[in-house]
Coordinates of C-alpha atoms in Angstrom, one line a residue:
X1 CA -68.7 69.7 57.2
X2 CA -65.9 67.3 56.4
X3 CA -63.3 69.9 57.4
X4 CA -65.1 70.7 60.6
X5 CA -65.2 67.0 61.5
X6 CA -61.5 66.5 60.9
X7 CA -60.7 69.6 63.0
X8 CA -62.6 68.2 66.0
X9 CA -61.3 64.7 65.7
X10 CA -57.6 65.7 65.4
X11 CA -57.3 67.6 68.6
X12 CA -59.5 65.4 70.7
X13 CA -57.5 62.3 69.9
X14 CA -54.3 64.0 70.7
X15 CA -55.4 64.8 74.2
X16 CA -53.3 67.9 74.0
X17 CA -55.5 69.3 76.7
X18 CA -54.7 73.0 76.3
X19 CA -57.2 75.4 74.9
X20 CA -57.0 79.2 74.3
X21 CA -59.2 81.7 76.0
X22 CA -58.6 85.2 77.0
X23 CA -59.7 84.6 80.6
X24 CA -57.5 83.9 83.6
X25 CA -56.4 80.4 84.5
X26 CA -57.7 79.4 88.0
X27 CA -56.2 76.3 89.5
X28 CA -58.3 73.7 91.6
X29 CA -59.0 74.6 95.1
X30 CA -58.8 72.2 98.0
X31 CA -56.4 69.8 99.7
X32 CA -54.2 67.3 97.9
X33 CA -55.7 63.8 97.9
X34 CA -55.4 60.4 96.4
X35 CA -57.1 59.8 93.1
X36 CA -60.2 57.6 93.3
X37 CA -62.4 55.3 91.2
X38 CA -64.9 58.3 90.8
X39 CA -62.1 60.3 89.2
X40 CA -61.3 57.3 86.8
X41 CA -64.9 56.7 85.7
X42 CA -66.3 58.7 82.8
X43 CA -67.4 62.2 83.8
X44 CA -70.9 63.4 82.8
X45 CA -71.3 66.9 81.5
X46 CA -74.0 68.7 79.6
X47 CA -71.6 70.7 77.4
X48 CA -72.2 69.9 73.7
X49 CA -68.5 69.5 72.9
X50 CA -67.5 67.8 76.2
X51 CA -64.6 65.3 75.6
X52 CA -62.5 63.0 77.8
X53 CA -59.3 61.0 77.3
X54 CA -57.5 58.3 79.1
X55 CA -53.8 58.3 78.1
X56 CA -51.0 55.7 78.7
X57 CA -47.3 55.8 77.9
X58 CA -45.3 52.6 78.1
X59 CA -41.5 52.6 78.2
X60 CA -40.3 49.0 77.9
X61 CA -36.9 47.7 78.9
X62 CA -36.2 46.4 75.4
X63 CA -36.4 50.0 73.9
X64 CA -39.9 49.7 72.5
X65 CA -42.5 52.2 73.5
X66 CA -46.3 52.2 73.2
X67 CA -48.7 55.2 73.4
X68 CA -52.5 54.6 73.9
X69 CA -55.4 57.0 74.0
X70 CA -59.0 56.2 74.7
X71 CA -61.4 59.2 74.1
X72 CA -65.0 60.2 74.1
X73 CA -66.0 63.2 72.0
X74 CA -68.6 64.9 69.9
X75 CA -68.0 65.0 66.2
X76 CA -70.1 67.5 64.2
X77 CA -72.2 65.7 61.7
X78 CA -71.5 62.3 63.3
X79 CA -72.5 62.9 67.0
X80 CA -70.8 61.3 70.0
X81 CA -68.1 58.8 69.4
X82 CA -65.5 56.7 71.2
X83 CA -62.0 56.7 69.7
X84 CA -59.2 54.3 70.4
X85 CA -55.6 54.7 69.1
X86 CA -52.2 53.2 69.7
X87 CA -48.7 53.7 68.4
X88 CA -45.8 51.3 68.7
X89 CA -42.4 53.0 68.4
X90 CA -39.2 51.0 67.9
X91 CA -41.1 47.7 67.6
X92 CA -38.1 45.8 66.2
X93 CA -36.9 49.2 64.7
X94 CA -40.2 50.0 63.1
X95 CA -43.2 52.2 64.0
X96 CA -46.8 51.2 63.7
X97 CA -50.0 53.2 64.3
X98 CA -53.7 52.3 64.4
X99 CA -56.9 54.1 65.2
X100 CA -60.6 53.0 65.5
X101 CA -63.9 54.7 66.2
X102 CA -67.2 53.4 67.8
X103 CA -70.6 54.5 68.9
X104 CA -70.7 55.9 72.5
X105 CA -72.7 52.9 73.8
X106 CA -69.7 50.6 73.1
X107 CA -68.0 52.2 76.2
X108 CA -69.2 50.4 79.3
X109 CA -67.9 51.5 82.7
X110 CA -68.3 49.3 85.8
X111 CA -67.7 51.3 88.9
X112 CA -68.0 48.2 91.2
X113 CA -64.9 46.6 89.6
X114 CA -63.3 49.9 88.7
X115 CA -63.1 48.9 85.0
X116 CA -64.0 50.3 81.6
X117 CA -64.6 48.2 78.5
X118 CA -64.8 49.4 74.9
X119 CA -66.4 47.1 72.4
X120 CA -64.8 44.0 74.1
X121 CA -61.6 44.9 72.3
X122 CA -60.2 47.6 74.6
X123 CA -60.1 47.3 78.4
X124 CA -58.9 49.3 81.4
X125 CA -59.5 46.6 84.0
X126 CA -59.6 47.4 87.8
X127 CA -58.9 50.9 89.1
X128 CA -55.5 52.4 88.2
X129 CA -52.9 51.0 90.5
X130 CA -51.3 47.6 91.2
X131 CA -53.2 45.0 89.2
X132 CA -54.5 47.5 86.6
X133 CA -54.7 45.8 83.2
X134 CA -54.5 47.6 79.8
X135 CA -55.8 45.6 76.8
X136 CA -55.8 46.8 73.2
X137 CA -56.5 44.7 70.2
X138 CA -57.2 45.9 66.6
X139 CA -57.2 44.5 63.1
X140 CA -56.7 47.5 60.8
X141 CA -53.6 47.7 58.6
X142 CA -52.2 44.8 60.6
X143 CA -53.0 42.9 63.8
X144 CA -52.2 44.9 66.9
X145 CA -52.1 43.7 70.5
X146 CA -51.1 45.1 73.8
X147 CA -51.9 43.2 77.0
X148 CA -50.0 44.4 80.1
X149 CA -50.6 44.6 83.8
X150 CA -49.2 46.9 86.5
X151 CA -47.1 44.8 88.9
X152 CA -46.7 47.9 91.1
X153 CA -47.8 51.5 91.0
X154 CA -47.2 54.8 92.8
X155 CA -50.5 56.2 94.1
X156 CA -51.7 59.1 92.0
X157 CA -52.6 62.5 93.6
X158 CA -54.7 65.5 92.7
X159 CA -55.6 68.8 94.3
X160 CA -59.3 69.2 95.3
X161 CA -61.6 68.2 92.4
X162 CA -58.8 68.5 89.8
X163 CA -60.7 71.0 87.8
X164 CA -59.2 74.2 86.3
X165 CA -61.2 77.2 85.2
X166 CA -60.0 78.7 82.0
X167 CA -62.2 81.6 81.1
X168 CA -65.8 80.2 81.2
X169 CA -64.7 76.7 80.5
X170 CA -63.5 73.8 82.7
X171 CA -60.6 71.4 82.4
X172 CA -60.0 68.3 84.5
X173 CA -56.8 66.4 85.0
X174 CA -55.9 63.4 87.1
X175 CA -52.5 61.8 87.2
X176 CA -53.6 58.3 88.1
X177 CA -50.3 56.4 87.8
X178 CA -47.2 58.7 87.9
X179 CA -45.0 55.6 87.8
X180 CA -45.6 51.9 87.8
X181 CA -43.8 48.7 86.7
X182 CA -45.6 46.6 84.1
X183 CA -45.3 43.3 82.3
X184 CA -47.1 41.5 79.6
X185 CA -47.0 41.2 75.8
X186 CA -47.3 43.3 72.7
X187 CA -47.7 42.1 69.1
X188 CA -47.9 43.2 65.5
X189 CA -49.2 40.6 63.1
X190 CA -47.7 37.3 64.1
X191 CA -44.7 38.8 65.9
X192 CA -45.3 38.7 69.7
X193 CA -42.9 40.1 72.2
X194 CA -42.9 39.6 76.0
X195 CA -42.2 43.0 77.7
X196 CA -41.4 44.6 81.0
X197 CA -41.0 48.2 81.8
X198 CA -42.6 51.2 83.3
X199 CA -45.7 53.3 82.5
X200 CA -47.4 56.6 83.1
X201 CA -51.1 57.2 83.0
X202 CA -53.3 60.2 83.2
X203 CA -56.9 61.3 82.4
X204 CA -58.2 64.6 81.2
X205 CA -61.5 66.1 80.3
X206 CA -62.7 69.5 79.0
X207 CA -66.0 71.2 78.3
X208 CA -65.0 72.4 74.8
X209 CA -63.2 70.9 71.8
X210 CA -59.5 71.7 71.8
X211 CA -59.6 73.4 68.4
X212 CA -58.4 76.9 69.4
X213 CA -55.0 75.7 70.6
X214 CA -52.2 78.2 70.2
X215 CA -49.6 76.6 72.5
X216 CA -48.0 73.3 73.5
X217 CA -48.6 70.5 75.9
X218 CA -45.7 68.9 77.7
X219 CA -45.8 65.7 79.6
X220 CA -43.0 63.9 81.3
X221 CA -42.3 60.9 83.4
X222 CA -39.4 59.0 84.9
X223 CA -38.6 55.5 86.1
X224 CA -36.8 57.0 89.1
X225 CA -38.7 56.5 92.4
X226 CA -37.0 59.4 94.2
X227 CA -37.3 62.1 93.3
X228 CA -40.3 61.4 91.1
X229 CA -41.3 63.9 88.5
X230 CA -44.3 63.0 86.4
X231 CA -47.2 65.0 85.0
X232 CA -48.7 67.1 82.3
X233 CA -48.4 70.8 81.9
X234 CA -50.0 72.8 79.1
X235 CA -49.8 76.5 78.0
X236 CA -52.8 78.6 77.2
X237 CA -52.7 81.1 74.2
X238 CA -51.5 83.8 76.6
X239 CA -48.7 81.6 77.8
X240 CA -50.2 80.7 81.1
X241 CA -49.3 77.3 82.4
X242 CA -51.9 74.9 83.8
X243 CA -52.0 71.2 84.8
X244 CA -49.6 69.7 87.4
X245 CA -46.8 67.3 88.2
X246 CA -45.9 65.1 91.2
X247 CA -42.7 65.4 93.2
X248 CA -41.6 62.9 95.8
X249 CA -39.4 63.9 98.7
X250 CA -38.7 62.6 102.2
X251 CA -42.1 63.9 103.4
X252 CA -44.0 62.1 100.6
X253 CA -45.6 63.1 97.3
X254 CA -46.4 66.7 96.6
X255 CA -48.6 68.2 93.9
X256 CA -46.5 70.7 91.9
X257 CA -48.6 73.4 90.2
X258 CA -46.6 75.3 87.5
X259 CA -45.6 78.9 88.0
X260 CA -43.6 79.4 84.8
X261 CA -42.0 77.4 81.9
X262 CA -38.8 78.8 80.4
X263 CA -36.8 78.0 77.3
X264 CA -33.3 79.0 78.1
X265 CA -33.6 82.2 80.2
X266 CA -36.9 83.4 78.6
X267 CA -40.5 82.5 79.3
X268 CA -41.7 79.8 76.9
X269 CA -44.6 81.0 74.8
X270 CA -45.4 77.6 73.2
X271 CA -45.7 79.2 69.8
X272 CA -42.8 77.0 68.5
X273 CA -41.3 73.7 69.6
X274 CA -38.6 74.2 72.2
X275 CA -35.1 73.5 71.0
X276 CA -32.9 73.7 74.1
X277 CA -33.1 73.7 77.8
X278 CA -36.6 73.8 79.3
X279 CA -37.1 74.8 83.0
X280 CA -40.3 74.3 85.0
X281 CA -40.8 76.5 88.1
X282 CA -43.5 75.6 90.6
X283 CA -45.9 77.7 92.8
X284 CA -44.5 75.9 95.9
X285 CA -41.0 77.3 96.2
X286 CA -39.9 74.3 98.3
X287 CA -40.1 72.1 95.2
X288 CA -37.0 72.4 93.1
X289 CA -37.1 73.5 89.5
X290 CA -37.1 70.8 86.8
X291 CA -34.8 71.3 83.9
X292 CA -34.1 69.1 80.9
X293 CA -32.9 69.5 77.3
X294 CA -35.2 68.8 74.4
X295 CA -32.8 69.5 71.6
X296 CA -32.5 65.8 70.7
X297 CA -35.6 63.8 70.0
X298 CA -36.0 60.1 69.7
X299 CA -39.1 60.3 67.7
X300 CA -41.0 62.9 65.6
X301 CA -44.4 61.4 65.1
X302 CA -47.2 63.1 63.0
X303 CA -50.9 63.0 63.4
X304 CA -51.0 62.4 59.7
X305 CA -49.7 58.9 60.3
X306 CA -53.3 58.0 61.3
X307 CA -54.8 59.5 58.1
X308 CA -55.2 57.6 54.8
X309 CA -55.1 59.2 51.4
X310 CA -53.4 62.3 49.9
X311 CA -56.6 64.4 50.0
X312 CA -57.4 63.6 53.6
X313 CA -53.8 64.5 54.6
X314 CA -54.0 67.9 52.9
X315 CA -57.4 68.6 54.4
X316 CA -56.1 67.6 57.9
X317 CA -53.3 70.2 57.6
X318 CA -55.7 72.9 56.5
X319 CA -58.2 72.5 59.3
X320 CA -55.6 72.1 62.0
X321 CA -53.5 75.1 60.9
X322 CA -50.6 72.9 59.9
X323 CA -49.2 69.5 60.7
X324 CA -49.6 68.3 64.3
X325 CA -46.5 66.7 65.6
X326 CA -45.3 64.8 68.7
X327 CA -41.7 65.4 69.7
X328 CA -40.6 62.6 72.1
X329 CA -37.3 62.0 73.8
X330 CA -35.3 61.1 76.8
X331 CA -32.9 63.5 78.6
X332 CA -30.9 63.8 81.7
X333 CA -32.9 66.0 84.1
X334 CA -31.8 68.4 86.8
X335 CA -32.6 65.8 89.5
X336 CA -29.9 63.5 88.1
X337 CA -32.3 61.0 86.5
X338 CA -33.4 60.2 83.0
X339 CA -36.7 61.8 82.0
X340 CA -39.0 60.7 79.2
X341 CA -40.8 63.6 77.7
X342 CA -43.2 64.5 74.9
X343 CA -44.1 67.9 73.4
X344 CA -47.2 68.2 71.2
X345 CA -48.3 71.0 68.9
X346 CA -48.5 72.3 65.4
X347 CA -45.4 72.2 63.2
X348 CA -43.4 75.4 63.3

């Protein structure tokens, strides 16, 4: 039972958001629209293993980065839980990570204000956009704090209801803030830093636990306002891409649904971490391909950073089929702008 619980927690926290089924991938149907408060509020579903994650990536002007995930999930033997985790990278040349877990009733959504509160210690205040505030405070292995507000934000888009069908299961994705400027403060113990920078935020849900993953998830964002590439694309076990990105041209923002992902000149299977040029091709031929190199990483983070104890680390590796890693970097992209990217998956 312990191994099963670790297996479910590990992939849900990651929000890798790619799961493997033999069925076809069917993209959402319907017109492109702005994301809404309804999209942002927790989704209800009767599936036993339904899980949902709100993810933030902050790239601050001082070189520090912060990554936050708020998740709801079902843990076998423990029931429904809310998990909150945050990582600081390059916080005065050091990396710090913290994770907490709470009963589901600690998550309190308020549709009227467009806000979500978790235990009074974690907040997503006001609907995503200008004025959206992200608050995270935790005392575990150190005192952690992030309190930032979006001073500006590009309006997020989605196609139809934002739901993909993968076999018999469903997967929802909403890019709420493809790009926005933020300011505020971050702290570790008594060391507090005022920060400014940009952030990307998306939300995903799925009707099963992501425990059968045999591929990678790639998300990317850029501080460039035009063209603007930002989104999350994942690969099923069969190498079929799903998810989407946003592209901004003279006619406005378009939703770019993936047609193919290549590593070099070959289709990328996702079975290993890519080590060279990655190229993203889109269903809409009018949207130019996105190409960037992932050979050089700024950070290789491990899910095991969140796990205490030698035995627990060994158990984690067994139930996840290996060590789950985040490869994060920044590269010059084909549109002439710097692109921040992250590839997640099991160690080669």
